[in-house]
Short mmCIF file of C-alpha atoms and ligand atoms in Angstrom, two decimals:
data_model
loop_
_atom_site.label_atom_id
_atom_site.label_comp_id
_atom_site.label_asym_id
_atom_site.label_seq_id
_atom_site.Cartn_x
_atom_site.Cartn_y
_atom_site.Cartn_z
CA UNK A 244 -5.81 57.15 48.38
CA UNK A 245 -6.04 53.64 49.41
CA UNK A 246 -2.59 51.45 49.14
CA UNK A 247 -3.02 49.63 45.65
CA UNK A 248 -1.60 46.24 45.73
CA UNK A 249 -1.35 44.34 41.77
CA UNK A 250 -1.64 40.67 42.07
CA UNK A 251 -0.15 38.92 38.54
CA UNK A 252 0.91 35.61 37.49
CA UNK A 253 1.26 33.78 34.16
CA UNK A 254 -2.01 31.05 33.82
CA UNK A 255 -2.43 28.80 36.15
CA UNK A 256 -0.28 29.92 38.95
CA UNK A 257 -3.20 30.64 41.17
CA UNK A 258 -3.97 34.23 41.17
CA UNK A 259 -7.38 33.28 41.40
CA UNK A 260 -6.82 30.84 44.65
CA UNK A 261 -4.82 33.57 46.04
CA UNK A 262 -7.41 36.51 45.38
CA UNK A 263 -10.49 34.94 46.67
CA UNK A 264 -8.02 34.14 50.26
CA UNK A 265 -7.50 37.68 50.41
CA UNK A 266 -10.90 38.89 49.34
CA UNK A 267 -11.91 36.52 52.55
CA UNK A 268 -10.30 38.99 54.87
CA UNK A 269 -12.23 41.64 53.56
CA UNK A 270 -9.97 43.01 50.64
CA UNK A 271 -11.58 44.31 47.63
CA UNK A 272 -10.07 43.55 44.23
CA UNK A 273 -10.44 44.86 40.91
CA UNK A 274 -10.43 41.85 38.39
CA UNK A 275 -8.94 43.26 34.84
CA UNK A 276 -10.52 40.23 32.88
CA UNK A 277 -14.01 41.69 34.45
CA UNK A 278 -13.23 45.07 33.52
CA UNK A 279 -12.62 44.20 30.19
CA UNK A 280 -15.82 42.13 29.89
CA UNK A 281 -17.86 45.00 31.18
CA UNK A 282 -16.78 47.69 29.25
CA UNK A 283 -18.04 45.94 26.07
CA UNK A 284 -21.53 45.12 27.55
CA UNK A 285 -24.34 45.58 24.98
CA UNK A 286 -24.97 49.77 24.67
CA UNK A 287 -21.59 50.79 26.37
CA UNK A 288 -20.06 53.36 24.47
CA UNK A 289 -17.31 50.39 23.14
CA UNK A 290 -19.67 48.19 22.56
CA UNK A 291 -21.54 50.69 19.95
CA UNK A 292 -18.51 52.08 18.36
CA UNK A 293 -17.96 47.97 17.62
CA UNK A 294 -21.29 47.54 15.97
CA UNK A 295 -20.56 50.76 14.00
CA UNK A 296 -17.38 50.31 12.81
CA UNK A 297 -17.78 46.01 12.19
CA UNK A 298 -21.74 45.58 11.43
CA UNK A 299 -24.03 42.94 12.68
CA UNK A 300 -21.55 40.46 12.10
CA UNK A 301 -19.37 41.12 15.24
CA UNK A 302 -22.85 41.06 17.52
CA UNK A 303 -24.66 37.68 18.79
CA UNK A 304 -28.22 37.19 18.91
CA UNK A 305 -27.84 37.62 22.32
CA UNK A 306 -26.27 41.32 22.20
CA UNK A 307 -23.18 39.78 23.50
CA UNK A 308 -20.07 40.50 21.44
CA UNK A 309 -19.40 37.51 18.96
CA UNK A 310 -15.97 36.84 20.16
CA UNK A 311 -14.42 34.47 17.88
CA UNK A 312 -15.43 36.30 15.04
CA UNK A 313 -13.58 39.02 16.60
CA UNK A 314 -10.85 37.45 17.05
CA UNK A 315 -10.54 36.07 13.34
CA UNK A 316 -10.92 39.65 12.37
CA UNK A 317 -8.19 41.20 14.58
CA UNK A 318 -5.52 37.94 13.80
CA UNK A 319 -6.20 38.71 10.35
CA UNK A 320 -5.73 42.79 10.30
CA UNK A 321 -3.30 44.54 12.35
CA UNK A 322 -5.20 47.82 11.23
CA UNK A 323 -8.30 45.81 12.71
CA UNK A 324 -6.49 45.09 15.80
CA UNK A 325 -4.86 48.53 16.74
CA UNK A 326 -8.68 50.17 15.83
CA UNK A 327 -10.43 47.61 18.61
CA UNK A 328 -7.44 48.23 20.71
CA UNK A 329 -8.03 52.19 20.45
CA UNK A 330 -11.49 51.27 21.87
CA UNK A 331 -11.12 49.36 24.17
CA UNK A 332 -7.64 49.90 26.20
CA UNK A 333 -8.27 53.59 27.21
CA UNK A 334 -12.13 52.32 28.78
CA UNK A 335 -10.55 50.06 30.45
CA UNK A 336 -7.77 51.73 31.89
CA UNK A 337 -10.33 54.35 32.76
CA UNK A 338 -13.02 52.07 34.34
CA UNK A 339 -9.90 50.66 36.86
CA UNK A 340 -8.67 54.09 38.00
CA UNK A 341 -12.70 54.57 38.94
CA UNK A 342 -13.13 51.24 41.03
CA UNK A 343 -9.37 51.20 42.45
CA UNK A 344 -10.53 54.91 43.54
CA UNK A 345 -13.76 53.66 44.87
CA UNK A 346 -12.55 50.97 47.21
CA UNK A 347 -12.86 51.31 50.56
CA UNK A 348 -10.99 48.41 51.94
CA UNK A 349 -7.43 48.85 53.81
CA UNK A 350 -5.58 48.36 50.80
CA UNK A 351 -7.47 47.19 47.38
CA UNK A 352 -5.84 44.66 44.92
CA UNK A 353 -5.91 44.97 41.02
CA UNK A 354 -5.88 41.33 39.74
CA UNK A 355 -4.45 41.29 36.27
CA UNK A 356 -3.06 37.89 34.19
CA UNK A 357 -1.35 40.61 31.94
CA UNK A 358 -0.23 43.45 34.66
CA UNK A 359 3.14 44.61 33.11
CA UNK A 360 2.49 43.18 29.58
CA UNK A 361 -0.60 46.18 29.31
CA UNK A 362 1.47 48.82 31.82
CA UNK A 363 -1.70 48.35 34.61
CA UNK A 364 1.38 48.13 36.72
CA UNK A 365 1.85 52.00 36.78
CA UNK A 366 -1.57 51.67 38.56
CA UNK A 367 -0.53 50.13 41.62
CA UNK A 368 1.82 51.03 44.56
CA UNK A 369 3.39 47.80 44.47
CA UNK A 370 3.16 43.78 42.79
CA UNK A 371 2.35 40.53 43.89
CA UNK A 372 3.51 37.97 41.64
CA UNK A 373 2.23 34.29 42.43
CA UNK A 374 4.95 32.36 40.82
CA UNK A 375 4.99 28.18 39.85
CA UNK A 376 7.06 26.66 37.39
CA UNK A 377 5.82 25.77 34.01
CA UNK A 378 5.16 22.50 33.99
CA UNK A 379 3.07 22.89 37.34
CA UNK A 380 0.98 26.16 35.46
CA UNK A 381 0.47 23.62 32.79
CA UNK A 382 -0.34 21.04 34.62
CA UNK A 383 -2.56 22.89 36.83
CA UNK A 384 -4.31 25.32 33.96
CA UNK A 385 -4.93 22.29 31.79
CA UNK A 386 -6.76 19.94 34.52
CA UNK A 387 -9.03 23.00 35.18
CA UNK A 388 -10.16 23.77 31.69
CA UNK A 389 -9.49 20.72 29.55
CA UNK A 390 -7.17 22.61 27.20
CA UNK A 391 -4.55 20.70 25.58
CA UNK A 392 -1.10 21.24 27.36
CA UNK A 393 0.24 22.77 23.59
CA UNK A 394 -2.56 25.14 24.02
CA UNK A 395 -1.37 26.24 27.48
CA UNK A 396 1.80 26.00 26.24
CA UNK A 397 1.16 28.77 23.44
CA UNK A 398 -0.41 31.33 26.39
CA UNK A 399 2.72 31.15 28.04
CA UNK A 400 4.66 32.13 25.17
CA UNK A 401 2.13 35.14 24.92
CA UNK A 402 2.82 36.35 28.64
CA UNK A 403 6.10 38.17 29.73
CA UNK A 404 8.82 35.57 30.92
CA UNK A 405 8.58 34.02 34.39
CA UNK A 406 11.91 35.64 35.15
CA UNK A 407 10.91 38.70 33.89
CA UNK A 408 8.11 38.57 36.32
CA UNK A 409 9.57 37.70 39.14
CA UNK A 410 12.38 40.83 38.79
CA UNK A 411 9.59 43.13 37.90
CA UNK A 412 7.42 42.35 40.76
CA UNK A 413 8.34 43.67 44.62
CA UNK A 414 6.95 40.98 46.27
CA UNK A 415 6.52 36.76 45.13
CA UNK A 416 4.41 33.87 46.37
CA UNK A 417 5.63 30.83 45.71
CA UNK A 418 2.64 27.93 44.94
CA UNK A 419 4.42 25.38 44.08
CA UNK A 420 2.97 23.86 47.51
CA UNK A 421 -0.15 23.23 49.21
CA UNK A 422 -2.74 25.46 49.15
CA UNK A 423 -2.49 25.88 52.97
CA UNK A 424 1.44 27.40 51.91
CA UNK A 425 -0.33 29.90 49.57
CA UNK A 426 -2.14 30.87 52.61
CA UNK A 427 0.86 31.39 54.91
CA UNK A 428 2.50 33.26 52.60
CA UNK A 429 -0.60 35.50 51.74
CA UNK A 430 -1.20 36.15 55.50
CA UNK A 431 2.42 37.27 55.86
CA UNK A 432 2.03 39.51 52.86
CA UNK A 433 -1.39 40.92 54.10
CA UNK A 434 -0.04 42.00 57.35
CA UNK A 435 2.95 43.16 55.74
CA UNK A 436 0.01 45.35 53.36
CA UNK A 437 -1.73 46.02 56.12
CA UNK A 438 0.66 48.42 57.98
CA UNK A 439 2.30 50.03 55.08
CA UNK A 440 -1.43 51.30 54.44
CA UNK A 441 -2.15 52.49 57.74
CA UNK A 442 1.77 54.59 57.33
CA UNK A 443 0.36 56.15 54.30
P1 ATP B 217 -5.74 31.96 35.04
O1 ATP B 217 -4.75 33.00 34.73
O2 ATP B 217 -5.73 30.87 34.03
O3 ATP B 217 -7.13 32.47 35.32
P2 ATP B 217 -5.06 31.67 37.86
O4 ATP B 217 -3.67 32.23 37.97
O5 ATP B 217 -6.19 32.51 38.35
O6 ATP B 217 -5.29 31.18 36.38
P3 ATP B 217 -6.14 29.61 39.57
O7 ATP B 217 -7.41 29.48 38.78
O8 ATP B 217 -6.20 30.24 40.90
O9 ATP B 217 -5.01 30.30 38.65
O10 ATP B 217 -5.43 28.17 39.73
C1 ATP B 217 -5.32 27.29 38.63
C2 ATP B 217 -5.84 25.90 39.03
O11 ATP B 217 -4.93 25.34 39.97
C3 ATP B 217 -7.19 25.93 39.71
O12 ATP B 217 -7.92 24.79 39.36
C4 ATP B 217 -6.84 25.93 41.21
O13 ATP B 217 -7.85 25.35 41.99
C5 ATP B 217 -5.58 25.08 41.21
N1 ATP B 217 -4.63 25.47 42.26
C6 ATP B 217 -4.19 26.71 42.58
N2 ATP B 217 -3.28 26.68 43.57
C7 ATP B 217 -3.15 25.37 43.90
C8 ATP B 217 -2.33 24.66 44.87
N3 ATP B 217 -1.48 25.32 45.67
N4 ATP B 217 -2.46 23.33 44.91
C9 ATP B 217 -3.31 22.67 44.09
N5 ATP B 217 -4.07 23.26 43.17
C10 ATP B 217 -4.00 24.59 43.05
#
């Protein structure tokens, strides 16, 4: 099977940037935000046991999942949550063993904001972590969207401790810099990816 690389990071630190460098060179990744999205498209089997189990109410016009009324329902009921979760979590995991199994790059990269925090590391051969310090992820995070720093802020809280991260993961990139750093450090990991998939 092709060498599976996880690439994580709290929000903000540039997994994104540092994906779409590596995707350049030819790498595939699996993006676990995607995933997530498509397994709830209108008529998936999630998406029906949804409109079953909530009514009309959690559908848009559209077909699209109403989100925030999802969301209201699951902060409100933990029974709510655990039944969506149920749902949802073993389609996912599912749907990223099939595309991680279909890739046909050297090595294929599973991008996920939440990689240890929902186990997707057991997935991989090995973690990336793309690591800044808070105030540059909120800094950074809140100039992209226009979210209030406290916002930010909160997310963070939500994610598994930077230095929980960084002792979890095998291997760090450190964008703190330049982009053009990211890079150098990226191209040093690629190679570095690049022959322990051709020894396997
Ligand atoms: P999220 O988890 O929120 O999706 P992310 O980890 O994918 O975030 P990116 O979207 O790649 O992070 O980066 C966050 C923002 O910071 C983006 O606007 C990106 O262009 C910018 N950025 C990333 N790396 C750098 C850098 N080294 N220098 C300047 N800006 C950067």
């Amino acid at each position: 099977m092709t060498l599976r690389i996880g690439l994580t990071g709290g929000i903000g630190s540039g997994k994104t940037a540092a994906s779409d460098y590596l995707a350049g060179k030819g790498i595939e990744v699996v993006d676990s935000d995607l995933i997530a999205r498509e397994i709830v498209q209108p008529e998936q089997p999630a998406w029906l046991a949804i409109r079953e189990h909530f009514g009309a109410e959690a559908i848009l016009e559209s077909g699209e999942l109403n989100r925030p009324w999802l969301r209201k329902k699951v902060f409100e009921s933990p029974e709510e949550k655990t039944w969506l979760e149920q749902q949802t979590h073993p389609r996912i995991r599912a749907l990223t063993i099939t595309r991680l199994e279909q890739a046909q790059s050297r090595y294929v990269i599973l991008a996920s904001p939440l990689l240890f925090e929902s186990s997707q590391h057991q997935l991989v051969d090995r973690v990336l972590a793309i690591d800044v310090p808070e105030e540059l992820q909120i800094l950074r995070a809140s100039q992209r969207d226009q979210n209030p720093a406290d916002q930010i802020r909160n997310i963070i809280r939500a994610q598994i401790p930077r230095t929980e991260r960084l002792d979890k993961a095998d291997d760090v990139a450190d964008n703190s810099g330049t982009l053009s750093e990211l890079h150098t450090q990226l191209d040093r990991f690629h190679t570095r990816y690049l022959s322990l998939a051709s020894a396997t």
